[in-house]
Short mmCIF file of C-alpha atoms in Angstrom, two decimals:
data_model
loop_
_atom_site.label_atom_id
_atom_site.label_comp_id
_atom_site.label_asym_id
_atom_site.label_seq_id
_atom_site.Cartn_x
_atom_site.Cartn_y
_atom_site.Cartn_z
CA MET A 1 300.83 156.40 174.26
CA PRO A 2 297.65 158.38 173.45
CA PHE A 3 297.51 162.08 174.30
CA SER A 4 295.58 163.14 177.40
CA PRO A 5 292.64 165.47 176.71
CA ILE A 6 294.43 168.48 178.25
CA GLN A 7 297.18 168.18 175.68
CA LEU A 8 294.63 168.79 172.96
CA LEU A 9 293.78 172.26 174.29
CA PRO A 10 294.87 175.24 172.15
CA PHE A 11 298.19 176.90 173.09
CA GLU A 12 296.42 180.17 173.97
CA LEU A 13 293.93 178.47 176.30
CA LEU A 14 296.70 176.66 178.14
CA SER A 15 298.70 179.85 178.64
CA THR A 16 295.60 181.64 179.96
CA THR A 17 294.95 178.78 182.40
CA PHE A 18 298.56 178.86 183.58
CA LYS A 19 298.35 182.59 184.25
CA LEU A 20 295.46 181.96 186.63
CA CYS A 21 297.60 179.48 188.57
CA ILE A 22 300.46 181.88 189.25
CA SER A 23 300.81 183.50 192.69
CA ASP A 24 301.77 187.18 192.86
CA ASP A 25 304.25 186.33 195.63
CA THR A 26 306.17 183.52 193.90
CA PRO A 27 305.37 183.67 190.17
CA VAL A 28 308.70 182.24 188.97
CA GLN A 29 308.58 179.34 191.40
CA ASP A 30 305.08 178.47 190.19
CA LEU A 31 306.09 178.67 186.54
CA ILE A 32 309.10 176.42 187.10
CA LEU A 33 306.83 173.82 188.67
CA LEU A 34 304.57 173.94 185.61
CA THR A 35 307.53 173.32 183.29
CA LEU A 36 308.25 170.05 185.13
CA VAL A 37 304.90 168.48 184.26
CA CYS A 38 305.58 167.60 180.61
CA LYS A 39 307.31 168.83 177.46
CA LEU A 40 304.15 170.47 176.13
CA TRP A 41 303.62 172.52 179.28
CA ARG A 42 307.27 173.49 179.34
CA SER A 43 307.03 174.63 175.75
CA VAL A 44 303.93 176.71 176.50
CA VAL A 45 305.36 178.31 179.65
CA GLU A 46 308.76 179.14 178.16
CA GLY A 47 307.21 180.33 174.89
CA THR A 48 304.80 182.82 176.49
CA PRO A 49 306.64 185.99 177.67
CA SER A 50 303.49 187.44 179.23
CA LEU A 51 303.49 184.63 181.82
CA TRP A 52 306.79 185.94 183.19
CA CYS A 53 305.82 189.60 183.44
CA CYS A 54 305.08 189.56 187.20
CA ILE A 55 308.31 190.47 189.01
CA SER A 56 308.11 189.94 192.78
CA GLY A 57 310.53 190.97 195.51
CA HIS A 58 309.38 187.90 197.42
CA GLU A 59 311.71 185.85 195.22
CA ALA A 60 315.51 185.71 195.18
CA VAL A 61 317.64 187.65 192.69
CA PRO A 62 318.32 184.65 190.36
CA ARG A 63 314.60 184.12 189.87
CA VAL A 64 314.03 187.84 189.33
CA ARG A 65 316.67 187.76 186.61
CA LYS A 66 315.13 184.67 185.03
CA ALA A 67 311.70 186.34 184.90
CA LEU A 68 313.13 189.48 183.33
CA THR A 69 314.92 187.41 180.70
CA MET A 70 311.89 185.26 179.87
CA ALA A 71 309.53 188.27 179.75
CA LYS A 72 311.51 189.77 176.88
CA ASP A 73 309.70 192.93 175.78
CA ALA A 74 306.42 192.25 177.64
CA SER A 75 304.97 194.91 179.94
CA LEU A 76 306.06 194.32 183.54
CA GLU A 77 304.03 194.13 186.75
CA ILE A 78 306.39 194.85 189.65
CA LEU A 79 305.60 194.14 193.29
CA TYR A 80 307.88 194.86 196.23
CA ASP A 81 306.86 194.60 199.90
CA GLU A 82 309.69 195.46 202.27
CA ASP A 83 308.21 193.39 205.12
CA VAL A 84 308.20 190.06 203.26
CA ALA A 85 310.81 190.56 200.53
CA ARG A 86 313.58 187.99 200.15
CA THR A 87 315.60 190.34 197.98
CA SER A 88 317.10 193.55 199.33
CA PRO A 89 315.55 196.70 197.86
CA GLU A 90 318.93 197.79 196.49
CA ALA A 91 319.45 194.51 194.62
CA PHE A 92 315.84 194.26 193.42
CA PHE A 93 315.56 197.76 191.98
CA GLU A 94 319.03 197.56 190.47
CA GLU A 95 317.77 194.62 188.41
CA ILE A 96 314.61 196.34 187.14
CA CYS A 97 315.60 200.00 186.84
CA GLY A 98 317.10 199.55 183.38
CA LEU A 99 313.74 198.30 182.06
CA PHE A 100 311.60 201.22 183.26
CA ALA A 101 310.12 201.65 179.77
CA GLN A 102 308.42 198.26 180.23
CA TRP A 103 306.89 199.10 183.61
CA LYS A 104 303.10 198.91 183.45
CA PHE A 105 302.21 198.25 187.09
CA LEU A 106 304.32 199.14 190.13
CA SER A 107 303.33 198.43 193.74
CA VAL A 108 305.79 199.23 196.54
CA ARG A 109 305.35 198.97 200.31
CA ALA A 110 308.34 200.46 202.11
CA GLY A 111 308.89 202.29 205.37
CA SER A 112 312.63 202.60 205.81
CA SER A 113 314.39 202.00 202.49
CA ASP A 114 315.29 204.81 200.11
CA SER A 115 316.02 202.52 197.15
CA PRO A 116 312.46 202.18 195.79
CA MET A 117 311.83 205.92 196.03
CA ALA A 118 315.25 206.78 194.59
CA THR A 119 314.38 204.78 191.48
CA LEU A 120 311.11 206.72 191.10
CA GLN A 121 312.85 210.07 191.43
CA THR A 122 314.44 209.62 188.01
CA THR A 123 312.85 209.88 184.55
CA PRO A 124 309.17 208.83 184.57
CA PRO A 125 308.36 205.37 183.12
CA PRO A 126 306.50 206.35 179.94
CA ASN A 127 304.07 203.39 179.95
CA LEU A 128 303.28 203.18 183.66
CA LYS A 129 299.51 202.81 184.13
CA THR A 130 299.28 201.94 187.84
CA LEU A 131 301.43 203.30 190.69
CA GLN A 132 300.92 202.17 194.30
CA LEU A 133 303.19 203.53 197.06
CA ARG A 134 302.44 202.54 200.65
CA ALA A 135 304.13 202.82 204.02
CA PRO A 136 303.36 200.00 206.47
CA TRP A 137 300.55 200.78 208.92
CA SER A 138 302.76 199.60 211.77
CA ARG A 139 305.32 202.38 211.31
CA ARG A 140 305.69 205.79 209.75
CA TRP A 141 307.77 206.73 206.75
CA LYS A 142 311.25 207.61 207.98
CA GLY A 143 312.45 209.59 204.98
CA GLY A 144 311.69 213.09 203.79
CA SER A 145 309.42 214.40 201.07
CA ILE A 146 309.44 212.57 197.75
CA ALA A 147 309.48 214.41 194.42
CA LEU A 148 308.74 211.77 191.81
CA PHE A 149 310.14 211.74 188.28
CA GLN A 150 312.64 214.56 188.85
CA GLY A 151 309.77 216.94 189.50
CA GLU A 152 308.33 216.35 186.02
CA PRO A 153 304.65 215.61 185.29
CA ALA A 154 303.51 212.02 185.65
CA PRO A 155 303.42 209.91 182.47
CA LEU A 156 300.28 210.43 180.41
CA ALA A 157 299.65 206.67 180.59
CA LEU A 158 299.13 206.83 184.38
CA LYS A 159 295.48 206.05 185.18
CA GLU A 160 295.63 204.68 188.72
CA LEU A 161 297.45 206.28 191.66
CA CYS A 162 297.48 205.08 195.26
CA VAL A 163 299.70 206.75 197.88
CA ASP A 164 299.42 205.84 201.55
CA GLY A 165 301.63 207.25 204.28
CA ILE A 166 304.46 208.41 202.00
CA PRO A 167 304.94 212.21 201.62
CA VAL A 168 304.82 212.43 197.84
CA VAL A 169 304.75 215.98 196.48
CA VAL A 170 301.63 215.83 194.32
CA GLU A 171 301.54 219.25 192.65
CA PRO A 172 304.43 218.77 190.15
CA LEU A 173 302.84 215.55 188.85
CA ARG A 174 300.02 217.56 187.22
CA LEU A 175 297.78 214.52 187.46
CA SER A 176 294.90 214.29 185.01
CA GLY A 177 292.86 211.68 183.21
CA LEU A 178 292.85 209.36 186.24
CA ARG A 179 290.40 206.50 186.67
CA PHE A 180 291.45 205.62 190.23
CA LEU A 181 292.75 207.94 192.95
CA ALA A 182 293.51 206.92 196.54
CA LEU A 183 295.45 209.27 198.83
CA SER A 184 295.84 208.46 202.52
CA ARG A 185 297.91 209.71 205.47
CA MET A 186 299.75 212.15 203.23
CA PRO A 187 301.14 215.35 204.74
CA ILE A 188 301.80 217.04 201.40
CA VAL A 189 298.74 217.83 199.33
CA SER A 190 296.65 220.99 198.91
CA GLU A 191 292.92 221.48 198.49
CA ASP A 192 293.49 223.45 195.28
CA GLU A 193 295.47 220.60 193.73
CA LEU A 194 292.89 218.00 194.73
CA LEU A 195 290.09 219.97 193.13
CA ARG A 196 292.17 220.44 189.98
CA ILE A 197 292.81 216.68 189.76
CA LEU A 198 289.09 215.98 190.06
CA ARG A 199 288.28 218.60 187.45
CA GLU A 200 290.80 217.19 184.97
CA SER A 201 289.86 213.54 185.51
CA PRO A 202 286.31 213.33 184.12
CA ALA A 203 286.65 209.54 183.66
CA LEU A 204 287.44 209.00 187.37
CA GLU A 205 285.71 205.85 188.63
CA ARG A 206 286.98 205.51 192.22
CA CYS A 207 288.15 208.25 194.58
CA TYR A 208 289.31 207.60 198.15
CA LEU A 209 290.72 210.44 200.27
CA TYR A 210 291.73 209.60 203.85
CA SER A 211 293.41 211.63 206.60
CA LEU A 212 295.29 214.14 204.45
CA VAL A 213 297.32 215.88 207.13
CA SER A 214 297.90 219.25 205.47
CA LEU A 215 294.14 219.74 205.15
CA GLN A 216 293.67 219.64 208.92
CA GLU A 217 294.13 223.42 208.96
CA PHE A 218 291.31 223.89 206.45
CA PRO A 219 289.70 226.40 206.96
CA PRO A 220 292.25 228.57 208.83
CA GLY A 221 290.12 229.46 211.85
CA PRO A 222 286.69 229.65 213.49
CA GLY A 223 284.00 231.00 211.24
CA GLN A 224 286.34 231.41 208.27
CA GLU A 225 284.53 229.26 205.76
CA PRO A 226 286.35 229.54 202.44
CA SER A 227 284.99 232.24 200.16
CA ARG A 228 285.03 229.77 197.28
CA LEU A 229 282.23 227.82 199.01
CA GLN A 230 280.15 230.95 199.25
CA GLU A 231 280.63 231.37 195.51
CA VAL A 232 279.38 227.84 194.69
CA LYS A 233 276.06 228.26 192.92
CA ALA A 234 275.95 224.87 191.19
CA PRO A 235 278.25 221.85 190.85
CA SER A 236 281.07 222.64 188.43
CA ILE A 237 282.90 219.28 188.24
CA GLU A 238 281.11 216.55 186.29
CA LEU A 239 282.12 213.01 187.30
CA SER A 240 279.56 210.87 185.55
CA HIS A 241 281.84 207.80 185.67
CA LEU A 242 282.49 208.01 189.42
CA ARG A 243 281.21 204.86 191.13
CA HIS A 244 282.89 204.87 194.57
CA LEU A 245 283.68 207.88 196.76
CA ALA A 246 285.19 208.04 200.25
CA LEU A 247 286.02 211.29 202.07
CA CYS A 248 287.22 210.24 205.51
CA GLY A 249 289.39 211.80 208.18
CA LEU A 250 289.20 215.17 206.43
CA PRO A 251 288.07 218.55 207.79
CA VAL A 252 284.33 218.80 207.46
CA PHE A 253 284.58 222.08 205.53
CA PHE A 254 286.71 220.44 202.85
CA THR A 255 284.39 217.44 202.63
CA HIS A 256 281.53 219.89 202.23
CA LEU A 257 283.39 221.75 199.50
CA VAL A 258 284.08 218.58 197.49
CA LEU A 259 280.46 217.42 197.72
CA SER A 260 279.29 220.90 196.75
CA VAL A 261 281.35 221.21 193.57
CA ILE A 262 281.04 217.68 192.12
CA ARG A 263 278.11 216.08 190.36
CA ALA A 264 278.28 212.27 190.42
CA PRO A 265 274.88 210.80 189.53
CA ASN A 266 276.09 207.22 189.12
CA LEU A 267 277.70 206.60 192.49
CA ARG A 268 277.40 203.08 193.88
CA SER A 269 278.99 203.66 197.29
CA VAL A 270 279.68 206.72 199.44
CA ALA A 271 281.52 207.01 202.76
CA VAL A 272 281.93 210.42 204.43
CA ASP A 273 283.16 211.64 207.81
CA CYS A 274 281.75 214.60 209.66
CA LYS A 275 284.46 215.63 212.12
CA ILE A 276 283.14 217.75 214.95
CA ASP A 277 286.37 218.82 216.61
CA ARG A 278 286.84 222.53 216.67
CA HIS A 279 283.72 224.54 217.14
CA GLY A 280 281.05 221.95 217.94
CA HIS A 281 278.92 223.10 215.01
CA SER A 282 275.92 221.04 213.99
CA PRO A 283 276.41 218.58 211.10
CA ILE A 284 273.44 220.30 209.51
CA SER A 285 275.30 223.61 209.33
CA ASP A 286 278.72 222.13 208.55
CA LEU A 287 278.01 219.36 206.06
CA PHE A 288 274.36 218.59 205.33
CA THR A 289 273.42 221.88 203.72
CA THR A 290 271.57 222.93 200.59
CA HIS A 291 274.93 223.01 198.78
CA ILE A 292 274.90 219.20 198.64
CA SER A 293 271.17 218.69 198.09
CA HIS A 294 271.79 217.76 194.45
CA HIS A 295 273.16 214.44 195.77
CA SER A 296 269.86 213.47 197.44
CA PRO A 297 268.56 211.37 194.49
CA THR A 298 271.89 209.53 194.36
CA LEU A 299 271.95 208.90 198.12
CA THR A 300 268.37 207.66 197.94
CA ALA A 301 269.38 205.18 195.26
CA LEU A 302 272.31 203.98 197.39
CA THR A 303 269.95 203.11 200.23
CA SER A 304 267.01 201.86 198.15
CA THR A 305 268.00 198.19 198.51
CA ALA A 306 269.07 198.41 202.16
CA GLN A 307 267.56 195.79 204.43
CA ASN A 308 268.30 197.75 207.59
CA ILE A 309 270.12 200.73 209.08
CA GLU A 310 273.19 200.05 211.23
CA ILE A 311 274.10 202.56 213.93
CA ILE A 312 277.29 201.81 215.86
CA SER A 313 278.95 203.71 218.69
CA TYR A 314 282.66 202.98 219.01
CA SER A 315 282.95 205.47 221.87
CA ASP A 316 281.11 208.48 223.31
CA VAL A 317 282.44 210.64 220.47
CA HIS A 318 282.57 208.21 217.53
CA TRP A 319 279.41 206.98 215.77
CA ARG A 320 278.74 205.40 212.38
CA ILE A 321 275.50 205.24 210.42
CA SER A 322 275.29 202.87 207.45
CA ALA A 323 272.47 201.84 205.15
CA GLY A 324 272.98 200.01 201.89
CA ASN A 325 276.03 201.56 200.26
CA LEU A 326 275.98 204.78 202.27
CA ILE A 327 278.21 205.25 205.35
CA ILE A 328 278.30 208.42 207.46
CA THR A 329 280.70 208.73 210.40
CA LEU A 330 280.33 211.35 213.13
CA GLU A 331 283.28 211.91 215.44
CA GLY A 332 285.20 214.55 217.32
CA GLY A 333 286.06 215.90 220.73
CA THR A 334 282.99 218.17 220.84
CA PHE A 335 280.54 215.55 219.59
CA LYS A 336 277.17 215.36 221.37
CA LEU A 337 274.25 212.99 220.90
CA GLN A 338 272.28 215.93 219.52
CA HIS A 339 274.55 215.80 216.47
CA LEU A 340 273.47 212.20 215.89
CA TYR A 341 269.78 213.10 216.19
CA GLU A 342 270.16 215.95 213.69
CA THR A 343 271.97 213.74 211.19
CA LEU A 344 269.29 211.05 211.44
CA GLU A 345 266.55 213.65 210.97
CA TRP A 346 268.32 214.96 207.87
CA LEU A 347 268.59 211.43 206.43
CA PHE A 348 264.93 210.72 207.16
CA SER A 349 263.89 213.95 205.44
CA GLN A 350 266.13 213.48 202.38
CA LEU A 351 266.04 209.76 201.60
CA GLY A 352 262.34 209.07 201.33
CA LYS A 353 259.67 207.00 203.05
CA ASN A 354 261.41 203.66 202.46
CA PHE A 355 264.40 204.80 204.51
CA ASN A 356 262.20 205.92 207.40
CA THR A 357 260.65 202.47 207.81
CA LEU A 358 263.85 200.41 207.76
CA PRO A 359 264.62 198.30 210.85
CA VAL A 360 267.64 199.46 212.86
CA SER A 361 270.54 197.50 214.31
CA LEU A 362 271.86 199.60 217.22
CA SER A 363 275.30 198.71 218.60
CA LEU A 364 276.60 200.41 221.73
CA HIS A 365 280.28 199.56 222.21
CA GLU A 366 282.07 200.83 225.31
CA LEU A 367 279.41 203.53 225.62
CA GLU A 368 277.98 204.96 228.79
CA ILE A 369 274.55 206.31 227.91
CA ASN A 370 271.98 207.35 230.48
CA THR A 371 268.42 206.10 230.35
CA LYS A 372 266.98 209.44 229.21
CA SER A 373 269.35 209.59 226.20
CA PHE A 374 268.76 205.94 225.37
CA ILE A 375 264.98 206.45 225.38
CA GLN A 376 265.28 209.59 223.25
CA LEU A 377 267.51 207.85 220.71
CA THR A 378 265.41 204.70 220.38
CA SER A 379 262.15 206.66 220.20
CA ILE A 380 263.03 207.90 216.69
CA LEU A 381 264.25 204.50 215.46
CA LYS A 382 262.70 201.13 214.70
CA VAL A 383 265.29 199.13 216.66
CA THR A 384 264.99 195.40 215.99
CA LYS A 385 268.53 194.37 217.01
CA LEU A 386 270.46 195.70 220.01
CA GLU A 387 274.13 195.11 220.83
CA LEU A 388 275.37 196.09 224.28
CA TRP A 389 279.10 195.68 224.85
CA THR A 390 281.17 196.59 227.85
CA ALA A 391 284.95 196.48 228.31
CA SER A 392 284.57 194.16 231.27
CA SER A 393 282.23 191.27 231.94
CA PHE A 394 282.00 192.41 235.59
CA GLU A 395 280.87 195.85 236.67
CA GLN A 396 281.44 196.90 240.25
CA GLU A 397 279.68 200.26 240.50
CA GLU A 398 275.98 200.76 240.06
CA SER A 399 275.19 203.39 237.40
CA GLU A 400 272.26 204.08 235.14
CA THR A 401 274.72 204.32 232.23
CA GLN A 402 275.92 200.72 232.55
CA PRO A 403 274.75 198.26 229.87
CA ARG A 404 273.16 195.92 232.46
CA ASN A 405 270.90 198.76 233.57
CA ILE A 406 269.95 199.48 229.98
CA ILE A 407 268.79 195.85 229.98
CA SER A 408 266.76 196.57 233.12
CA LEU A 409 265.15 199.50 231.31
CA LEU A 410 263.79 197.02 228.75
CA SER A 411 262.11 195.01 231.53
CA ARG A 412 259.27 197.39 232.34
CA PRO A 413 256.90 199.73 230.51
CA LEU A 414 257.67 203.42 230.58
CA THR A 415 253.99 204.11 231.28
CA SER A 416 251.36 201.66 232.42
CA THR A 417 248.20 203.31 231.03
CA PRO A 418 248.55 202.94 228.15
CA SER A 419 251.52 200.54 228.23
CA GLN A 420 254.53 202.01 226.42
CA TRP A 421 257.78 200.04 226.22
CA VAL A 422 261.29 200.94 225.14
CA VAL A 423 262.27 199.42 221.75
CA PRO A 424 259.02 197.47 221.28
CA GLU A 425 260.20 196.05 217.95
CA LEU A 426 263.28 194.43 219.54
CA GLU A 427 263.82 190.86 218.31
CA SER A 428 267.56 190.26 218.79
CA LEU A 429 269.92 190.97 221.70
CA ASP A 430 273.70 190.61 221.40
CA THR A 431 275.65 191.29 224.59
CA ASN A 432 278.63 190.31 226.73
CA VAL A 433 276.95 191.48 229.95
CA VAL A 434 276.74 187.92 231.22
CA HIS A 435 278.27 188.00 234.69
CA GLU A 436 275.89 186.85 237.44
CA ASP A 437 273.97 190.10 237.83
CA GLY A 438 273.84 190.54 234.07
CA LYS A 439 272.36 187.09 233.56
CA THR A 440 269.69 187.81 236.18
CA LYS A 441 268.74 191.06 234.48
CA ILE A 442 268.54 189.34 231.06
CA LEU A 443 266.22 186.66 232.44
CA ASP A 444 264.03 189.22 234.24
CA MET A 445 263.78 191.30 231.07
CA VAL A 446 262.81 188.37 228.84
CA ARG A 447 260.22 187.08 231.31
CA ALA A 448 258.64 190.52 231.74
CA ARG A 449 258.36 191.23 228.01
CA HIS A 450 257.03 187.80 227.14
CA ALA A 451 254.53 187.95 229.99
CA PHE A 452 253.18 191.19 228.54
CA ILE A 453 253.02 189.60 225.08
CA GLU A 454 250.91 186.80 226.55
CA THR A 455 248.39 189.30 227.92
CA GLN A 456 248.16 190.83 224.46
CA ASN A 457 247.60 187.43 222.86
CA GLU A 458 244.82 186.72 225.37
CA GLY A 459 242.98 189.83 224.21
CA ARG A 460 243.69 191.92 227.32
CA ARG A 461 245.25 194.76 225.39
CA GLU A 462 244.14 198.26 226.37
CA VAL A 463 243.56 201.09 223.90
CA GLY A 464 246.87 202.76 223.16
CA ASP A 465 249.01 199.88 224.39
CA ILE A 466 252.17 199.32 222.40
CA VAL A 467 252.53 195.99 220.59
CA LEU A 468 255.62 194.11 221.79
CA LYS A 469 257.40 191.66 219.52
CA PRO A 470 258.77 188.39 220.92
CA PHE A 471 262.51 187.72 220.83
CA LYS A 472 263.87 185.68 217.93
CA GLU A 473 267.57 185.58 218.82
CA PHE A 474 270.05 185.97 221.67
CA ARG A 475 273.80 186.11 221.08
CA LEU A 476 275.69 185.98 224.35
CA ARG A 477 279.45 186.18 224.78
CA GLY A 478 281.72 185.63 227.75
CA GLY A 479 283.23 189.07 228.17
CA ARG A 480 286.57 189.84 226.52
CA ASN A 481 288.38 186.70 227.65
CA GLY A 482 286.43 184.03 225.79
CA ILE A 483 283.74 181.73 227.10
CA SER A 484 283.64 180.98 230.82
CA GLY A 485 285.22 177.74 231.92
CA ASP A 486 282.28 176.99 234.24
CA HIS A 487 280.18 175.09 231.72
CA SER A 488 277.62 173.78 234.18
CA HIS A 489 276.88 177.25 235.48
CA ASN A 490 276.40 178.61 231.96
CA THR A 491 274.18 175.65 231.19
CA GLU A 492 271.86 176.50 234.08
CA PHE A 493 271.46 180.04 232.78
CA LEU A 494 270.89 178.90 229.19
CA VAL A 495 268.25 176.38 230.27
CA ALA A 496 266.39 179.16 232.09
CA LEU A 497 266.73 181.52 229.13
CA GLN A 498 265.48 178.88 226.72
CA LYS A 499 262.40 178.36 228.89
CA ALA A 500 261.71 182.09 229.15
CA ALA A 501 262.41 182.91 225.50
CA ARG A 502 260.57 179.88 224.11
CA ASP A 503 261.19 179.73 220.34
CA ALA A 504 264.12 182.16 220.21
CA GLU A 505 267.51 180.98 218.95
CA ILE A 506 270.20 181.17 221.63
CA TRP A 507 273.93 181.40 220.90
CA TRP A 508 276.75 181.31 223.42
CA GLU A 509 279.91 182.47 221.73
CA GLU A 510 279.86 180.58 218.39
CA PHE A 511 277.72 177.70 219.69
CA LYS A 512 274.01 177.46 219.03
CA TRP A 513 272.17 176.24 222.11
CA THR A 514 270.09 173.12 221.41
CA GLY A 515 270.23 171.53 224.86
CA SER A 516 272.69 170.86 227.65
CA GLN A 517 274.05 167.61 226.22
CA ASP A 518 274.65 169.06 222.75
CA PHE A 519 276.24 172.14 224.29
CA SER A 520 278.65 170.13 226.43
CA ALA A 521 279.63 168.01 223.44
CA ALA A 522 280.24 171.10 221.31
CA MET A 523 282.34 172.69 224.04
CA LYS A 524 284.39 169.53 224.47
CA SER A 525 284.95 169.22 220.72
CA ASN A 526 286.09 172.84 220.52
CA SER A 527 288.62 172.42 223.33
CA LEU A 528 290.37 169.44 221.67
#
């Protein structure tokens, strides 16, 4: 029988192809299946130790043992997730602990078992390059503080460290030379140690610091900005290889300190939080100061290819601004809209003319904002897309802060001579305010704006009149409980909206409106 073409492939190419077919969860099971195809494949699989180097706790002990035997002296990649493991942590780590010199990659997710951490509290694996220790998001770590490697420094080979939710004592590790650092929800870490790690890791490429609990008392009290920040005259930590930086859930003074002392001209993404909790200081005085002005060219580059600016309110005291690869979050118990205005003004002044002219997508989620504040906010922005979301699709009390009354505000000019409208560049509306009164207000708003556009097109525009743009898109959603079951009633509203909006695309939930018959068919198909 002639050979099939795949059997003519070189041994090395076959083994590389097989490696791409192996799941991280069940590597041994996948390899066993490959050995059943033919003698050649079995020979390749069993003769390539590197194919067996992934050791997963998702497989039973016999398969773990088989992988360790077949891997021989190859470097090992070890993965153990307590939530999905089929092998107990005690049995799994008993099998691998004697081969710690072969560990190259270790990823552990554990919230209640001491076995994984007990293994790591012994002599450090000399060839370990990547260490990932995570507690599940659904529950907190139940054990005490963890001193890795008997309190000795981390192995020199270690280049990537990720710790999330597990109280690892960082200081004794004397970390240096890292390329990747991610620390999150850790109660045990000091600002001095973090700065030392950055200083001694000049090749660092990615740095993510989230919600480091011990830093919440930094600085100690009101007005006590650290003296070290006052001594910063120029950046002292060069991180020319740093590509991605996130400083989130940290005290604003510490975020400011890090940005003040590092120089990272080649950043490709930046995410920072400005927490306004304690003293209600302005972001301009707390974070966006002259100490970080050396980052302005880099931030400008991060936003140079942005197509728009996204501004999202998750609540009255939680806002996010994003443009391109730059994300700034403002939050805190003493947050005021004035803090948002000041941050936007700083961005407009620092990031150049291109940033100032970008269209804005403004999303107001669960936010009560009065008409005066809404007008003030939108007057400094070129809003082309507006999202208005409420927790309920039915609102009982009349209030100027309700989303449906923001829609009413869009229905009439602020001044008649000359005609000035709120958000004149608006082209897209996304909202779940679609109960009966909400639908009426949407229709009235669209008719009013398009009627004014018609007068402009007929040449009846007065000097100083604003130029309104017609709508291009409506995305409407049936509250928080899915689309309404009353299809015929929704159809009546959509027919009226289509007539008023003319050429605009209309979406109800995930369905694009093209006519009542098509809509009914789509709804029926979705319900099957």
